[in-house]
C-alpha atoms as a printed R data frame, in Angstrom:
    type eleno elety resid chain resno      x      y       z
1   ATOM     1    CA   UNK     A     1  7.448 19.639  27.971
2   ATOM     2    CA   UNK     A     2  5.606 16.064  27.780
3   ATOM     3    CA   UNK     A     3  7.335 13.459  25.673
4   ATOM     4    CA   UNK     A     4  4.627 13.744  23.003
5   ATOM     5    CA   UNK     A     5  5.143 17.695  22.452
6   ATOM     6    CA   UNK     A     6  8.034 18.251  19.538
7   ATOM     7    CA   UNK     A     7 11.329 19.869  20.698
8   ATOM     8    CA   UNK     A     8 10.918 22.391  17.869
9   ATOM     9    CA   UNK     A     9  9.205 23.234  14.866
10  ATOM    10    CA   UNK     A    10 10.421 23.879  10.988
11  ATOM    11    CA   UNK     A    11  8.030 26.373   9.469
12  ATOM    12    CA   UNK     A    12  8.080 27.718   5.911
13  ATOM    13    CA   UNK     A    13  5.964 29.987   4.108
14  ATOM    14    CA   UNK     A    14  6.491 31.920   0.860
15  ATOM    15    CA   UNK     A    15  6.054 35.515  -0.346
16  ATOM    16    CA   UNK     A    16  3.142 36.007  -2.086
17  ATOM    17    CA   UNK     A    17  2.882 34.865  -5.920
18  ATOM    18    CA   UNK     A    18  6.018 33.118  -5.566
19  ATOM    19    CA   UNK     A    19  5.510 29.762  -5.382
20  ATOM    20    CA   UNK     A    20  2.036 28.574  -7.058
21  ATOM    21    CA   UNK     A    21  0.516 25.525  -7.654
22  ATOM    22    CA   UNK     A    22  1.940 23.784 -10.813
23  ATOM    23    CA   UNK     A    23  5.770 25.761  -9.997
24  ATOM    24    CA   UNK     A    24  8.426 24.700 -12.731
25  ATOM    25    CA   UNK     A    25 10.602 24.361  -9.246
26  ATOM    26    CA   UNK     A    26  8.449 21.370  -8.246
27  ATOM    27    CA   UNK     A    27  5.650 22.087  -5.490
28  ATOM    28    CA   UNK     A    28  4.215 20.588  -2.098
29  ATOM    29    CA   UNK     A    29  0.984 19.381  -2.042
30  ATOM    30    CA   UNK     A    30 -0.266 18.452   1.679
31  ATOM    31    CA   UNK     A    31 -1.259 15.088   0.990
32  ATOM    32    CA   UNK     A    32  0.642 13.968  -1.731
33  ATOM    33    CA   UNK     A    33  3.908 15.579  -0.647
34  ATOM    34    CA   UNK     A    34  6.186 16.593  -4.186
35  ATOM    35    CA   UNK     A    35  4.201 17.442  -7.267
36  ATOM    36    CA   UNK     A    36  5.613 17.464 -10.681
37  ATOM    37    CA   UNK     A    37  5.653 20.573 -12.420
38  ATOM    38    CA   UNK     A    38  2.398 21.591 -14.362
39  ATOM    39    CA   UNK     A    39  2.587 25.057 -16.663
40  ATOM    40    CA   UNK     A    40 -0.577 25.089 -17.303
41  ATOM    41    CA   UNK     A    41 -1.691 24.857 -13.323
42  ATOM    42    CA   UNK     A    42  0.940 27.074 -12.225
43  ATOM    43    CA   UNK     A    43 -0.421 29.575 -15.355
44  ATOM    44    CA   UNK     A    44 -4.061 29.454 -14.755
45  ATOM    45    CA   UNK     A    45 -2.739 30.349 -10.808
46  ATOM    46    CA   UNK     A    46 -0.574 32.843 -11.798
47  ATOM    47    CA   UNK     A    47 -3.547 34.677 -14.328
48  ATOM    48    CA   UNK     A    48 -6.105 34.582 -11.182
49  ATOM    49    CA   UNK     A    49 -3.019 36.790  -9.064
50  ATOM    50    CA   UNK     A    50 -4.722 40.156  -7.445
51  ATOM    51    CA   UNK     A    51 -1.050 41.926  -6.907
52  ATOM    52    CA   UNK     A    52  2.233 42.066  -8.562
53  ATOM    53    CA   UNK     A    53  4.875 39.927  -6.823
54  ATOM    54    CA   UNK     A    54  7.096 41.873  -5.049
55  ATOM    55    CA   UNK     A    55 10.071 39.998  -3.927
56  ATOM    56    CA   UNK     A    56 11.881 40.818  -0.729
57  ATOM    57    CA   UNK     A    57 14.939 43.478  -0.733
58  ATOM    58    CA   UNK     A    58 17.642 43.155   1.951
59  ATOM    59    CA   UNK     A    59 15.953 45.833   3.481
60  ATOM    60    CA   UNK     A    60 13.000 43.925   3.936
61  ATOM    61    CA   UNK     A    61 14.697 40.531   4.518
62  ATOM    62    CA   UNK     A    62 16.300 42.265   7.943
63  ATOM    63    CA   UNK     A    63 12.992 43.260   8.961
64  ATOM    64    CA   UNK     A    64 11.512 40.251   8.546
65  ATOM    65    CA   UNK     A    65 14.461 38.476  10.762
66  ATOM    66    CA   UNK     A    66 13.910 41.050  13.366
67  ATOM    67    CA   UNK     A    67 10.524 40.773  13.525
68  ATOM    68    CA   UNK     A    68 10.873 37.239  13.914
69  ATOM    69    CA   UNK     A    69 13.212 37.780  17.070
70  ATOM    70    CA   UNK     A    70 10.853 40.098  18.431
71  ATOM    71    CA   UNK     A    71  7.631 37.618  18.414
72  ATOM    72    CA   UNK     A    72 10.011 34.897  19.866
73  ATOM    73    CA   UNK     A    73 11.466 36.877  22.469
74  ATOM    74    CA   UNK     A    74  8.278 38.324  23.675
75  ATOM    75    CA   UNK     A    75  6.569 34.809  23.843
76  ATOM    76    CA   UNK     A    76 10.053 33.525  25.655
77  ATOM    77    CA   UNK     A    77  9.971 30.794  22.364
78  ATOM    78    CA   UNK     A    78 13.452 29.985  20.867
79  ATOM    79    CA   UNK     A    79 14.879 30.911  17.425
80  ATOM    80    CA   UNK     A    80 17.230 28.720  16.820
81  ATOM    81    CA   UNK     A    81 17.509 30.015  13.171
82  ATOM    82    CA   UNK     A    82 15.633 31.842  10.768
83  ATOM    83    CA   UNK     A    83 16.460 32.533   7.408
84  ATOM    84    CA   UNK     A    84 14.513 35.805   5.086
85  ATOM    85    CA   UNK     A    85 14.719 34.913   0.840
86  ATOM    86    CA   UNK     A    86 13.558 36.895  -1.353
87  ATOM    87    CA   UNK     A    87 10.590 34.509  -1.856
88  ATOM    88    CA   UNK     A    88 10.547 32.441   1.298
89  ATOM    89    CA   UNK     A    89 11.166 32.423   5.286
90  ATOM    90    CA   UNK     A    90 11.927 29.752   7.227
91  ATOM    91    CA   UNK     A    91 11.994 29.195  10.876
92  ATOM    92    CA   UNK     A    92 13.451 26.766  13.385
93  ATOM    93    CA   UNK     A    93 11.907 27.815  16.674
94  ATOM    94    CA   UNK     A    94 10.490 25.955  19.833
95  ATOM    95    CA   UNK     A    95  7.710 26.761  21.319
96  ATOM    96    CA   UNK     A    96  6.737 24.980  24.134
97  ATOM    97    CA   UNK     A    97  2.796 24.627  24.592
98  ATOM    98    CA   UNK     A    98  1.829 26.145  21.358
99  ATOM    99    CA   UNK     A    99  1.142 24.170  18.029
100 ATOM   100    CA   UNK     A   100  2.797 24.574  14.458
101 ATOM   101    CA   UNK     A   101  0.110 26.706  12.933
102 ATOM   102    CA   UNK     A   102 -0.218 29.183  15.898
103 ATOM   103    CA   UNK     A   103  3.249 29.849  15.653
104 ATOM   104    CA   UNK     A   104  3.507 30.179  11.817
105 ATOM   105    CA   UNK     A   105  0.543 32.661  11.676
106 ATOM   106    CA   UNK     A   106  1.907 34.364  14.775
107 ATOM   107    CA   UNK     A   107  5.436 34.944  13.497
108 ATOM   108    CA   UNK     A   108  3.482 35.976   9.578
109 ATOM   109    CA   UNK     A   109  1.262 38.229  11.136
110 ATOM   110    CA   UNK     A   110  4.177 40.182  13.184
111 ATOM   111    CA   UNK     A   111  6.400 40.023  10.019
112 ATOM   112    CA   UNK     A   112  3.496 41.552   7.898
113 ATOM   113    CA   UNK     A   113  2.991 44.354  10.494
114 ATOM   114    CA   UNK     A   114  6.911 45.008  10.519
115 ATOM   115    CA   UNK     A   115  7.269 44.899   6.788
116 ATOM   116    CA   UNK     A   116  4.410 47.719   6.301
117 ATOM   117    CA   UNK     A   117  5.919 49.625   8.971
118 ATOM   118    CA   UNK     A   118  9.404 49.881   6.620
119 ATOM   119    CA   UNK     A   119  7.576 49.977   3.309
120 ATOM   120    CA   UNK     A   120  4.449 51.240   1.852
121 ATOM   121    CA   UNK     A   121  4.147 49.071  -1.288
122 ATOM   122    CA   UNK     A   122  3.057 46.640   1.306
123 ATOM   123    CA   UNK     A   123  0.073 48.161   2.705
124 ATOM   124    CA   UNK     A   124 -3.259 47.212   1.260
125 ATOM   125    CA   UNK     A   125 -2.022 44.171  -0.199
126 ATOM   126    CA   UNK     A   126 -1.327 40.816   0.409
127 ATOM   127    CA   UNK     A   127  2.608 40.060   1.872
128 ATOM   128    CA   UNK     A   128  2.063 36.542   2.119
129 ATOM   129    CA   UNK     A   129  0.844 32.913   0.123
130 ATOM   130    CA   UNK     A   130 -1.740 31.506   2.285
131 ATOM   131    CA   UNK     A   131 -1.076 29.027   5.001
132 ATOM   132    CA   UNK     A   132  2.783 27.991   4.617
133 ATOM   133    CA   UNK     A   133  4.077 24.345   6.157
134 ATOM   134    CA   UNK     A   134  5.389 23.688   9.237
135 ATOM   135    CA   UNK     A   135  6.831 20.230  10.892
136 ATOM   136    CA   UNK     A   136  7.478 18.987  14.254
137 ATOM   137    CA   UNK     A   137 11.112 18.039  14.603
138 ATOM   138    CA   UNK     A   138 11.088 15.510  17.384
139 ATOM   139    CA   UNK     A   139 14.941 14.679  17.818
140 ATOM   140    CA   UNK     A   140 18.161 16.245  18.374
141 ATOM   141    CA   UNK     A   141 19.666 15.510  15.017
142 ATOM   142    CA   UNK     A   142 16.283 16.139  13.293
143 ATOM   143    CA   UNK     A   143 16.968 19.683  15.375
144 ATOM   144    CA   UNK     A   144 20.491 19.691  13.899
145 ATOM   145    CA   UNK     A   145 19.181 19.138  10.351
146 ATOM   146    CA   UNK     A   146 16.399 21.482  10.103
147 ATOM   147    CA   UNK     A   147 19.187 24.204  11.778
148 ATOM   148    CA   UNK     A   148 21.839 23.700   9.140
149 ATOM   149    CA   UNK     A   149 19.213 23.292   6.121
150 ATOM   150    CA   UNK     A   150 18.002 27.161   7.361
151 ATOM   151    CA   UNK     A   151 21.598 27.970   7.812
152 ATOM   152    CA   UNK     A   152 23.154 26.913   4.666
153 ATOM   153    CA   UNK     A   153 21.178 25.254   1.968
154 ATOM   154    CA   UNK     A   154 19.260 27.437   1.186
155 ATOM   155    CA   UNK     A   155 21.945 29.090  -1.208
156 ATOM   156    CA   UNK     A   156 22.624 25.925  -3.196
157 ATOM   157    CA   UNK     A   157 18.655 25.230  -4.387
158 ATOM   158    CA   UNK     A   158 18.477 28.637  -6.447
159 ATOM   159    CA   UNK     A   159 14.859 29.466  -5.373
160 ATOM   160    CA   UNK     A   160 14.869 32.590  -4.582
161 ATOM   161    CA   UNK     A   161 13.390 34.116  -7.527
162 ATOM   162    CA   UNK     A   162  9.500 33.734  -9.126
């Protein structure tokens, strides 16, 4: 690994429908980090939506985990924790030689297939928001951090509904 390359990645992306522009629950914007909320915004996206939201079951939460596994161990990449909401994965994986995005879309498209393996109200649809987020964690504690927030914290912010 060259010094420049991060020791790991933190990747997020959300279930489709669940998290739009304008959400009462505050929302990223790329480059202007932490919106306020905006009903209106978060309305007109919600009124343009193609599907119903279908939030993830436990049932679907273990296969997205698995699938998850599976990608990393096939690519030799380590999971050091991943963490299926209802309305939201996130990942702490390295991935030596590969960037952010390839491994986001990699780990969502192997999740997608898995998930319309288990259950058919997935096919023909959309599973997932577009894009998601991912950062390069370039430090041991940063590591340690990202780990615990995927491990832990994720009960205490009370996002995992639409």
């Amino acid at each position: 690994m060259s010094t420049d390359e991060p020791i790991a990645f933190f990747i997020s992306w959300t279930v489709y429908g669940t998290f739009l522009q304008g959400d009462s629950r505050w929302w990223h914007k790329r480059t202007r980090g932490e919106q306020k909320p905006q009903p209106l915004l978060e309305q007109w996206h919600r009124d343009r939506l193609n599907h119903s939201v279908i939030l993830l079951t436990g049932a679907h939460r273990e296969a997205v985990e698995s699938a998850i596994q599976e990608h990393c161990d096939h690519r030799v990449w380590r999971n050091w924790s991943s963490n299926a909401r209802s309305n939201h994965i996130h990942v702490v994986v390295t991935a030596g030689g590969y960037s952010g995005r390839t491994v986001r879309d990699q780990l969502k498209a192997n999740a997608t297939r898995k998930l319309r393996q288990v259950s058919p109200e997935f096919k023909d649809r959309p599973v997932w928001s577009v894009g998601g987020d991912w950062k390069c964690i370039h430090t041991e504690g940063g590591l340690e951090q990202a780990i615990r927030y995927v491990q832990e914290a994720q009960d205490r912010k009370h996002r995992d509904k639409p």
